[in-house]
Coordinates of C-alpha atoms in Angstrom, one line a residue:
Chain B
M1 CA 121.3 145.2 156.3
A2 CA 125.0 144.6 156.9
Y3 CA 126.9 147.5 158.3
T4 CA 128.7 149.8 155.9
P5 CA 130.8 152.7 157.0
P6 CA 129.6 156.1 155.7
Q7 CA 133.0 157.4 155.6
T8 CA 136.0 156.0 154.4
F9 CA 139.5 157.4 155.4
V10 CA 142.2 158.2 152.7
A11 CA 145.7 158.6 153.7
G12 CA 147.0 162.0 153.3
T13 CA 143.4 163.7 153.4
P14 CA 142.6 165.8 156.7
L15 CA 140.9 163.9 159.4
E16 CA 137.6 165.5 160.5
A17 CA 135.8 164.9 163.8
A18 CA 132.8 165.0 161.9
D19 CA 133.6 161.9 159.7
I20 CA 134.5 160.0 162.7
L21 CA 131.4 160.7 164.4
D22 CA 129.6 159.7 161.3
N23 CA 130.8 156.3 161.0
C24 CA 130.2 156.1 165.1
D25 CA 126.6 157.1 164.9
A26 CA 126.0 154.7 161.8
L27 CA 127.7 151.7 163.9
R28 CA 125.4 152.7 166.7
I29 CA 122.1 152.6 164.8
Y30 CA 123.4 149.4 163.0
L31 CA 123.8 147.6 166.3
H32 CA 120.7 148.9 167.9
E33 CA 118.3 148.4 165.0
D34 CA 119.7 146.8 161.9
V35 CA 121.7 143.5 162.9
L36 CA 120.6 140.7 160.8
S37 CA 120.6 136.9 161.6
S38 CA 123.4 136.2 159.2
D39 CA 125.7 138.9 161.1
L40 CA 125.6 136.7 164.3
Q41 CA 127.9 134.2 165.3
A42 CA 126.3 130.6 164.7
T43 CA 127.3 129.2 168.2
R44 CA 124.6 129.8 170.9
W45 CA 125.3 132.8 172.8
V46 CA 121.7 134.7 173.1
Q47 CA 120.6 134.9 176.5
T48 CA 117.2 136.0 177.8
R49 CA 118.5 139.5 178.6
H50 CA 119.3 140.0 174.8
I51 CA 115.6 139.3 173.5
Q52 CA 113.4 142.1 173.0
P53 CA 111.2 142.0 176.1
P54 CA 107.4 141.1 175.1
Q55 CA 104.6 143.4 175.2
V56 CA 101.7 142.6 177.5
D57 CA 98.2 143.9 176.8
P58 CA 96.4 143.3 180.1
Y59 CA 93.1 143.6 178.6
S60 CA 93.3 140.7 176.3
G61 CA 95.6 139.1 178.5
L62 CA 98.1 138.4 175.6
Q63 CA 101.8 139.1 175.7
H64 CA 103.4 139.6 172.3
G65 CA 107.0 139.0 172.0
V66 CA 109.8 137.9 169.5
T67 CA 108.5 134.1 169.4
G68 CA 104.9 135.1 169.1
F69 CA 101.7 135.6 171.3
Q70 CA 100.7 133.9 174.4
G71 CA 98.2 134.2 176.9
G72 CA 94.3 134.0 177.7
Q73 CA 91.5 135.0 179.5
M74 CA 88.7 133.3 181.7
G75 CA 85.2 134.2 182.7
G76 CA 86.3 134.3 186.4
G77 CA 88.2 136.7 188.7
N78 CA 86.6 139.3 190.9
L79 CA 83.3 139.2 188.6
S80 CA 81.5 136.3 187.0
R81 CA 81.5 137.1 183.4
L82 CA 79.1 134.3 182.4
T83 CA 78.0 134.8 178.7
F84 CA 75.4 133.4 176.5
A85 CA 74.1 131.9 173.3
T86 CA 70.4 132.0 172.0
R87 CA 68.0 130.7 169.5
F88 CA 66.5 134.0 169.0
L89 CA 69.5 135.1 167.0
T90 CA 70.0 132.0 164.9
G91 CA 67.0 130.7 163.3
N92 CA 64.7 130.4 166.4
A93 CA 64.4 126.8 166.2
I94 CA 62.3 127.0 163.3
A95 CA 62.9 123.7 161.3
G96 CA 65.0 123.9 158.2
V97 CA 66.3 127.3 159.3
V98 CA 70.1 127.5 159.7
P99 CA 71.6 130.9 159.2
S100 CA 74.8 131.0 157.4
T101 CA 76.4 133.7 160.0
W102 CA 76.3 132.3 163.3
Q103 CA 76.6 134.7 166.5
P104 CA 79.9 135.5 168.2
I105 CA 79.8 134.6 171.8
P106 CA 80.6 137.9 173.8
T107 CA 83.9 138.3 175.1
T108 CA 85.2 135.2 173.8
S109 CA 87.4 136.3 171.2
F110 CA 91.2 137.5 170.3
R111 CA 92.1 140.0 167.5
V112 CA 95.7 140.0 167.0
N113 CA 98.1 141.6 164.6
I114 CA 100.5 139.1 162.9
R115 CA 103.9 140.1 162.0
R116 CA 105.2 137.0 160.4
S117 CA 103.6 133.8 158.8
C118 CA 103.0 131.7 162.0
T119 CA 101.0 128.7 163.4
M120 CA 98.0 129.6 165.9
I121 CA 96.4 127.4 168.3
F122 CA 93.2 128.6 169.8
H123 CA 92.2 126.7 173.0
Y124 CA 88.8 127.1 174.9
W125 CA 87.0 125.5 177.6
M126 CA 83.5 126.0 179.0
D127 CA 81.1 125.0 181.7
I128 CA 77.7 125.3 180.0
E129 CA 74.1 124.9 180.9
S130 CA 71.2 125.0 178.5
G131 CA 67.5 125.3 178.5
P132 CA 64.9 123.9 179.4
D133 CA 63.3 125.5 176.4
T134 CA 59.8 123.7 176.0
A135 CA 58.2 126.3 173.9
T136 CA 55.9 124.6 171.4
G137 CA 53.6 125.4 168.3
V138 CA 54.1 127.5 165.5
P139 CA 56.8 128.4 164.3
Y140 CA 58.8 126.0 166.3
G141 CA 59.2 122.7 164.4
I142 CA 61.9 121.2 166.3
A143 CA 60.6 119.1 169.1
S144 CA 61.8 120.2 172.9
D145 CA 63.6 117.0 173.3
D146 CA 65.6 117.3 170.0
R147 CA 66.8 120.8 170.3
I148 CA 70.5 121.1 170.1
Y149 CA 73.1 123.9 170.1
Y150 CA 76.6 124.1 168.5
I151 CA 79.6 126.2 169.7
T152 CA 82.8 126.4 167.6
P153 CA 85.5 128.3 166.9
Y154 CA 85.5 130.8 164.1
I155 CA 88.4 132.8 162.1
S156 CA 88.0 136.5 161.3
N157 CA 84.1 136.4 160.8
T158 CA 81.2 134.3 161.8
S159 CA 80.0 133.9 158.3
A160 CA 82.4 131.0 157.9
P161 CA 81.9 129.3 161.3
L162 CA 83.9 126.0 161.6
K163 CA 80.8 123.8 161.5
V164 CA 82.3 120.5 161.1
I165 CA 84.2 120.8 164.3
G166 CA 81.5 122.3 166.3
Q167 CA 80.8 120.7 169.6
V168 CA 76.9 120.0 170.0
G169 CA 74.9 120.1 173.1
V170 CA 71.2 119.3 174.1
N171 CA 68.3 120.9 175.8
S172 CA 67.7 119.8 179.2
I173 CA 64.5 117.7 179.5
D174 CA 63.7 118.5 183.1
G175 CA 61.6 121.6 183.8
F176 CA 60.2 123.1 186.8
T177 CA 58.0 121.7 189.1
A178 CA 54.4 123.4 189.5
T179 CA 54.1 122.1 193.0
F180 CA 55.7 122.9 196.6
P181 CA 58.7 122.7 196.8
L182 CA 58.7 124.9 193.7
G183 CA 62.0 125.0 191.7
A184 CA 63.9 122.8 189.2
D185 CA 62.7 119.3 188.8
V186 CA 66.3 118.0 189.0
Q187 CA 69.3 120.2 189.6
Y188 CA 71.2 121.1 186.7
T189 CA 74.3 118.8 187.6
M190 CA 72.0 115.8 187.4
N191 CA 70.4 116.4 184.1
R192 CA 71.7 116.3 180.5
G193 CA 71.6 120.4 180.1
W194 CA 74.9 120.7 182.3
Q195 CA 78.1 119.7 180.7
Q196 CA 81.7 120.9 180.2
R197 CA 83.6 120.7 177.2
D198 CA 87.1 122.1 175.6
G199 CA 88.6 122.1 172.3
S200 CA 91.5 123.5 170.4
Y201 CA 91.9 124.6 166.8
L202 CA 95.1 125.2 164.5
Y203 CA 95.2 128.0 162.1
N204 CA 98.2 129.0 160.0
A205 CA 98.3 132.9 159.4
T206 CA 100.0 135.1 157.2
A207 CA 102.4 138.0 157.9
G208 CA 100.9 141.4 158.1
T209 CA 97.3 140.4 158.7
N210 CA 94.7 141.1 161.6
V211 CA 93.1 138.0 162.8
T212 CA 90.4 137.6 165.2
V213 CA 89.6 134.0 166.7
G214 CA 86.8 133.3 168.8
L215 CA 83.6 131.1 169.6
C216 CA 80.4 131.5 167.9
S217 CA 77.1 129.5 168.2
Y218 CA 74.1 128.3 166.5
S219 CA 71.5 127.4 168.9
Q220 CA 67.9 125.8 168.8
I221 CA 67.5 126.6 172.5
D222 CA 66.3 129.7 173.9
R223 CA 69.0 130.1 176.6
V224 CA 72.4 128.5 176.8
A225 CA 74.8 130.0 179.3
L226 CA 78.5 129.7 179.4
I227 CA 78.8 129.9 183.3
N228 CA 82.3 129.5 183.3
W229 CA 84.8 129.8 180.4
S230 CA 88.2 130.2 179.3
I231 CA 89.9 130.9 175.9
A232 CA 94.0 131.0 175.2
L233 CA 96.1 131.5 172.1
E234 CA 99.5 130.3 171.2
V235 CA 101.0 132.0 168.2
F236 CA 104.4 130.4 167.0
Y237 CA 106.5 133.0 164.7
L238 CA 109.4 130.4 164.8
Chain D
M1 CA 134.7 136.5 172.6
S2 CA 134.1 139.8 170.9
R3 CA 135.2 139.9 167.2
I4 CA 136.6 143.6 168.1
V5 CA 140.2 142.7 168.4
Q6 CA 141.6 146.1 167.9
P7 CA 143.2 147.7 170.9
P8 CA 142.1 150.9 172.5
V9 CA 143.6 153.9 171.1
F10 CA 146.4 155.8 173.5
D11 CA 148.0 159.2 173.8
G12 CA 151.0 159.2 171.3
D13 CA 149.3 156.7 168.8
E14 CA 149.8 157.1 165.2
V15 CA 146.5 157.4 163.7
T16 CA 146.2 156.1 160.1
A17 CA 143.6 155.8 157.3
T18 CA 143.9 152.0 157.3
G19 CA 143.8 151.6 160.9
L20 CA 140.6 153.8 161.2
N21 CA 139.1 152.2 158.5
N22 CA 139.7 148.4 160.0
R23 CA 138.0 149.5 163.4
F24 CA 134.9 150.3 161.3
T25 CA 134.8 147.7 158.6
Q26 CA 135.2 144.7 161.2
F27 CA 131.5 145.1 161.9
S28 CA 130.6 144.3 158.5
Q29 CA 131.8 140.6 158.9
A30 CA 129.5 137.9 158.6
G31 CA 128.7 135.7 161.5
A32 CA 131.0 137.4 163.9
L33 CA 128.9 139.3 166.2
N34 CA 127.9 138.0 169.9
A35 CA 126.9 139.0 173.4
T36 CA 129.8 141.5 173.6
N37 CA 128.8 143.4 170.6
L38 CA 125.1 143.8 171.4
R39 CA 123.0 145.5 174.0
D40 CA 120.2 144.0 176.1
A41 CA 117.0 143.7 174.2
A42 CA 118.6 144.1 170.9
V43 CA 117.4 140.9 169.4
D44 CA 114.0 141.2 167.6
L45 CA 112.1 139.1 165.2
P46 CA 113.7 140.4 162.2
Q47 CA 117.0 138.9 163.2
M48 CA 115.4 135.5 163.8
N49 CA 116.2 132.9 161.0
T50 CA 113.1 132.3 158.7
T51 CA 114.5 129.7 156.6
S52 CA 114.5 126.8 159.2
K53 CA 111.9 126.0 162.2
F54 CA 113.1 126.9 165.6
M55 CA 110.2 126.2 168.0
M56 CA 107.1 124.9 165.9
L57 CA 108.9 122.1 164.2
N58 CA 105.5 120.5 162.8
S59 CA 101.6 120.8 163.0
A60 CA 98.8 118.9 161.8
Q61 CA 95.0 118.8 161.9
V62 CA 92.2 116.9 160.5
N63 CA 88.6 116.6 160.8
L64 CA 87.3 113.3 162.6
G65 CA 84.3 111.4 162.0
T66 CA 81.4 112.2 159.6
E67 CA 79.7 115.4 159.3
S68 CA 76.0 115.4 160.2
F69 CA 74.9 118.7 161.3
D70 CA 71.4 117.5 162.2
L71 CA 72.6 114.6 163.7
S72 CA 70.5 112.4 161.4
A73 CA 73.3 110.4 159.9
P74 CA 75.9 109.6 162.7
R75 CA 78.0 106.6 162.7
T76 CA 77.2 104.0 165.7
L77 CA 79.3 101.7 167.5
A78 CA 78.1 98.4 169.2
S79 CA 78.9 97.6 172.7
Y80 CA 81.1 94.7 173.1
S81 CA 79.9 91.2 174.2
G82 CA 82.5 88.7 173.5
A83 CA 84.7 87.1 176.2
T84 CA 87.9 88.3 175.1
F85 CA 88.4 91.9 173.6
P86 CA 89.0 92.6 169.8
A87 CA 90.6 95.7 168.3
P88 CA 89.0 98.9 169.3
A89 CA 87.3 100.8 166.5
P90 CA 88.8 104.1 164.9
V91 CA 86.8 107.0 164.3
L92 CA 85.6 106.7 160.6
D93 CA 84.0 109.1 158.1
G94 CA 80.7 108.8 156.5
A95 CA 82.1 106.4 153.8
G96 CA 83.6 104.2 156.6
V97 CA 87.1 105.4 156.0
S98 CA 89.6 106.0 159.0
T99 CA 90.0 109.6 160.1
H100 CA 93.4 110.3 161.3
L101 CA 96.6 112.2 161.0
G102 CA 99.3 110.9 158.8
P103 CA 101.4 109.9 157.2
L104 CA 103.4 112.6 159.2
G105 CA 107.2 111.4 159.4
W106 CA 108.0 113.6 162.5
T107 CA 111.0 112.4 164.1
L108 CA 111.0 113.5 167.8
T109 CA 114.2 113.7 169.8
S110 CA 115.3 114.7 173.4
G111 CA 114.3 118.3 174.0
E112 CA 111.0 118.2 172.0
I113 CA 107.4 117.5 172.9
L114 CA 104.5 116.1 171.1
R115 CA 101.2 117.4 172.2
V116 CA 97.8 116.2 170.8
Y117 CA 94.3 117.6 171.0
W118 CA 90.9 116.2 169.8
N119 CA 87.2 116.5 170.2
L120 CA 84.2 114.6 168.9
N121 CA 80.4 114.8 169.5
V122 CA 79.1 111.7 170.7
S123 CA 75.7 110.3 172.0
P124 CA 75.5 107.2 174.3
N125 CA 72.5 105.3 173.7
G126 CA 70.5 102.5 175.6
A127 CA 69.9 104.3 179.0
S128 CA 66.4 102.6 178.7
T129 CA 67.5 98.9 178.9
T130 CA 68.4 99.3 182.6
N131 CA 69.9 96.1 182.7
W132 CA 72.9 97.5 184.6
R133 CA 70.7 97.9 187.8
V134 CA 72.3 94.8 189.0
A135 CA 74.2 94.7 192.4
G136 CA 77.6 94.2 192.2
N137 CA 77.6 94.6 188.5
G138 CA 76.9 98.4 187.6
G139 CA 74.4 99.0 190.5
T140 CA 74.5 100.3 193.9
V141 CA 71.9 99.0 196.6
L142 CA 70.2 101.7 198.5
P143 CA 68.0 101.5 201.4
V144 CA 64.0 102.5 200.8
R145 CA 62.1 104.4 203.4
G146 CA 59.6 102.3 205.0
G147 CA 61.8 99.2 204.1
G148 CA 63.4 97.1 201.2
T149 CA 66.0 98.1 198.7
V150 CA 66.4 99.6 195.4
I151 CA 69.3 99.4 192.9
V152 CA 70.4 102.5 191.2
A153 CA 73.3 102.7 188.6
D154 CA 76.9 103.3 190.3
S155 CA 78.0 105.4 187.5
G156 CA 81.1 103.1 186.8
H157 CA 80.3 102.2 183.4
A158 CA 81.8 104.0 180.4
W159 CA 82.7 104.1 176.9
L160 CA 86.5 104.7 176.4
A161 CA 88.3 106.7 173.8
W162 CA 91.8 106.9 173.4
L163 CA 94.9 107.5 171.2
Q164 CA 96.8 105.1 168.9
W165 CA 99.8 106.1 166.9
D166 CA 101.9 104.3 164.3
I167 CA 105.5 104.6 165.1
T168 CA 106.7 102.2 162.4
S169 CA 106.1 103.2 158.9
A170 CA 104.3 105.6 156.4
A171 CA 102.1 102.5 155.4
L172 CA 100.1 103.1 158.6
A173 CA 99.6 99.4 159.0
N174 CA 100.8 98.8 162.7
W175 CA 98.5 101.1 165.0
V176 CA 99.4 100.8 168.7
P177 CA 98.5 102.7 171.9
V178 CA 100.6 105.7 172.6
Y179 CA 103.1 105.8 175.3
G180 CA 101.6 105.4 178.7
Q181 CA 98.4 104.0 177.1
S182 CA 97.2 100.5 176.8
D183 CA 94.5 98.8 174.5
F184 CA 92.7 97.4 177.6
Q185 CA 93.4 93.9 176.5
R186 CA 95.4 92.1 179.4
N187 CA 93.8 89.5 181.4
F188 CA 95.0 91.0 184.7
T189 CA 92.7 88.7 186.9
G190 CA 89.9 86.0 186.6
A191 CA 88.0 86.9 183.6
L192 CA 88.4 90.4 183.4
Y193 CA 90.4 92.1 180.5
G194 CA 91.5 95.7 180.7
E195 CA 94.4 97.6 182.3
Q196 CA 95.1 99.5 185.3
L197 CA 94.8 103.2 185.5
N198 CA 98.6 104.3 185.0
Q199 CA 98.0 103.1 181.4
T200 CA 95.3 105.4 180.6
Q201 CA 97.4 108.6 179.9
A202 CA 95.4 109.2 176.5
T203 CA 92.0 107.9 177.7
T204 CA 88.7 109.8 177.8
V205 CA 85.8 108.7 179.5
I206 CA 82.3 108.9 178.3
P207 CA 79.5 108.2 180.7
P208 CA 76.6 105.8 178.8
W209 CA 73.7 107.1 181.1
L210 CA 72.7 109.2 184.0
D211 CA 70.6 107.2 186.5
T212 CA 69.2 108.8 189.7
I213 CA 66.9 108.5 192.6
T214 CA 64.2 111.3 192.5
Q215 CA 64.0 111.8 196.6
V216 CA 66.4 111.3 199.3
R217 CA 66.1 112.0 203.0
E218 CA 68.1 110.9 206.0
G219 CA 70.1 108.2 204.1
E220 CA 67.1 106.5 202.6
V221 CA 65.4 106.9 199.2
N222 CA 62.2 106.4 197.4
T223 CA 61.8 103.9 194.7
T224 CA 61.2 106.4 191.9
L225 CA 64.2 105.8 189.5
D226 CA 65.0 108.0 186.6
A227 CA 67.4 106.7 183.9
K228 CA 68.2 109.6 181.4
R229 CA 69.6 109.3 177.9
V230 CA 72.7 111.7 178.0
G231 CA 72.2 112.9 174.7
W232 CA 74.5 114.5 172.3
R233 CA 77.7 116.0 173.7
G234 CA 81.2 117.1 172.7
V235 CA 83.9 115.0 174.4
S236 CA 87.7 116.0 174.0
G237 CA 91.1 114.6 174.9
A238 CA 94.8 115.8 175.2
Y239 CA 97.9 114.2 175.4
Y240 CA 101.6 115.1 175.7
Y241 CA 104.8 113.1 174.8
T242 CA 108.4 114.0 175.6
V243 CA 111.0 111.3 174.4
P244 CA 112.6 109.5 177.3
G245 CA 115.2 107.8 175.4
A246 CA 116.2 107.2 171.7
P247 CA 114.4 109.1 169.1
I248 CA 111.2 107.8 167.4
T249 CA 109.2 108.6 164.3
V250 CA 105.6 109.3 164.4
W251 CA 103.9 108.3 161.1
G252 CA 100.3 108.6 162.3
I253 CA 98.0 109.5 165.1
R254 CA 94.1 108.4 165.4
V255 CA 91.5 108.2 168.0
V256 CA 89.8 104.9 168.9
L257 CA 86.5 103.9 170.5
A258 CA 85.2 101.2 172.6
G259 CA 82.8 99.9 175.4
L260 CA 81.5 99.2 177.9
A261 CA 84.1 99.3 180.7
H262 CA 83.5 99.4 184.4
A263 CA 85.8 100.4 187.1
Y264 CA 87.5 98.0 189.3
H265 CA 89.7 98.0 192.5
I266 CA 91.4 95.0 193.2
G267 CA 94.5 94.4 195.5
N268 CA 94.8 98.2 195.8
V269 CA 95.2 98.9 192.4
N270 CA 92.6 100.6 190.1
Y271 CA 91.7 99.2 186.7
F272 CA 89.3 99.6 183.9
A273 CA 87.9 96.3 182.5
W274 CA 85.5 95.1 180.0
D275 CA 82.1 94.3 180.9
P276 CA 80.7 92.1 178.0
A277 CA 77.8 91.0 180.5
I278 CA 76.0 94.5 180.3
A279 CA 76.3 94.4 176.4
D280 CA 72.8 94.9 174.6
A281 CA 71.9 95.8 171.1
A282 CA 70.4 98.9 172.6
I283 CA 73.6 100.2 174.2
T284 CA 75.6 102.0 171.6
L285 CA 77.6 105.0 170.9
S286 CA 76.8 107.2 168.2
Y287 CA 79.4 109.9 166.8
T288 CA 79.5 112.6 164.2
S289 CA 82.1 115.0 163.8
G290 CA 85.4 116.6 165.5
N291 CA 88.8 117.6 165.1
L292 CA 92.2 116.1 165.7
M293 CA 95.4 118.2 165.9
A294 CA 99.0 117.6 166.7
L295 CA 102.0 119.6 167.6
H296 CA 105.5 118.8 167.3
H297 CA 107.7 121.5 169.0
T298 CA 111.0 122.3 170.9
T299 CA 110.7 122.7 174.8
G300 CA 113.5 125.3 175.0

């Protein structure tokens, strides 16, 4: 709120040091904490040093400042932090079974406290390989060649995954050779089970809310590995 | 200049109630505080104007394509076989209606940027045709151990996806490629229609098949070829645009698809050109759903 001097001086009344100090203290507080945008000169004068510096959270990789959030994290660095999706938590490839709640992919999310209604953009990238999953028989009703997985962003909880924009991938159809030299029939870079993909999602968040945004999965394949991945967040308050 | 215009108090000055009141009430004036009156790090979010946009001027998002979670009802695009090239196909929903952003009415000026991101689930079909194993037209000739040669795909063919926009009106009846992008319709040499790669700034390449030789040793191969269907996958694109001159108004943005193209290197220039000779009824591109978003914000 605008500055209002707590003491008004009247001619003929004794001048007290405490009264002047009162006004000075109130002025100091106003200039430090209570200045409104309407109190500021309209022409540009603000420089970077005048702006409250952002707070940096090294764990999430985000900085939170006057204009919003920005930052990100990745699965690389000193340690390889690959993560997974699996059918054992999402319907187990049983024909017709698609759980309403998908599984969050570990470590691929942000949780932020929104101070003002804003525009959020969540970016993600992954280097991903899947299968081969050749399990057959009851209860699996989906042929190995037809098994897929979806990875998609979610907002706040995985009971409402953004299925429409989810990115699909397939089971690798080359398995492992049983004769010498043993190993994969075809290296992963040459079969369809290895892909890279990326995406972005826009979300408008309300002031005073805690928002979680991340990746979740639905899989018909036993093992889907996000070998390398990264996520980034942009939040615009202004 | 600071709005504090009162001179300092010196020894011997007369102190009056009016003078004292004036020193403090000056800070109650609207629109007068500036750098001289505030300490470093004094400006925070509460001081920022909430009535007008400062950084994020506009944003929009739309679902692309048709939702078919079990992939049983995708839309399918045929490969092109004509001598010239028609307009590319926009991404449609299940009812055959174009899915795009717009009408937007975003006016971009100097100091602002347009950012576009999209992704779409696609499945190239037709790997079993293998009509692309032709030397000089999609195939690479390799020596076989023990004599003879074999042809394997050169991996130069592709389905292409790119961005178009409408910068004419809200009617969205005048779609053209975005700045720095072409529709690959130029007859640049002989019978080839396409464009050089410096006009592909909003293009995404989708491989149509994966063709491999199963054994390689000392520069020679066996004759066992393996043509794999690529299968369903997510593909994506990103694009950035800053206005080089006069402002423009963006009314719509969409993703278009076409194929098949092949890479060419002619006269020290790299191109993508359509290859209608390779077209086949089995060579198609299926797609389901995805996402398209655009951001319009200031750069500083």
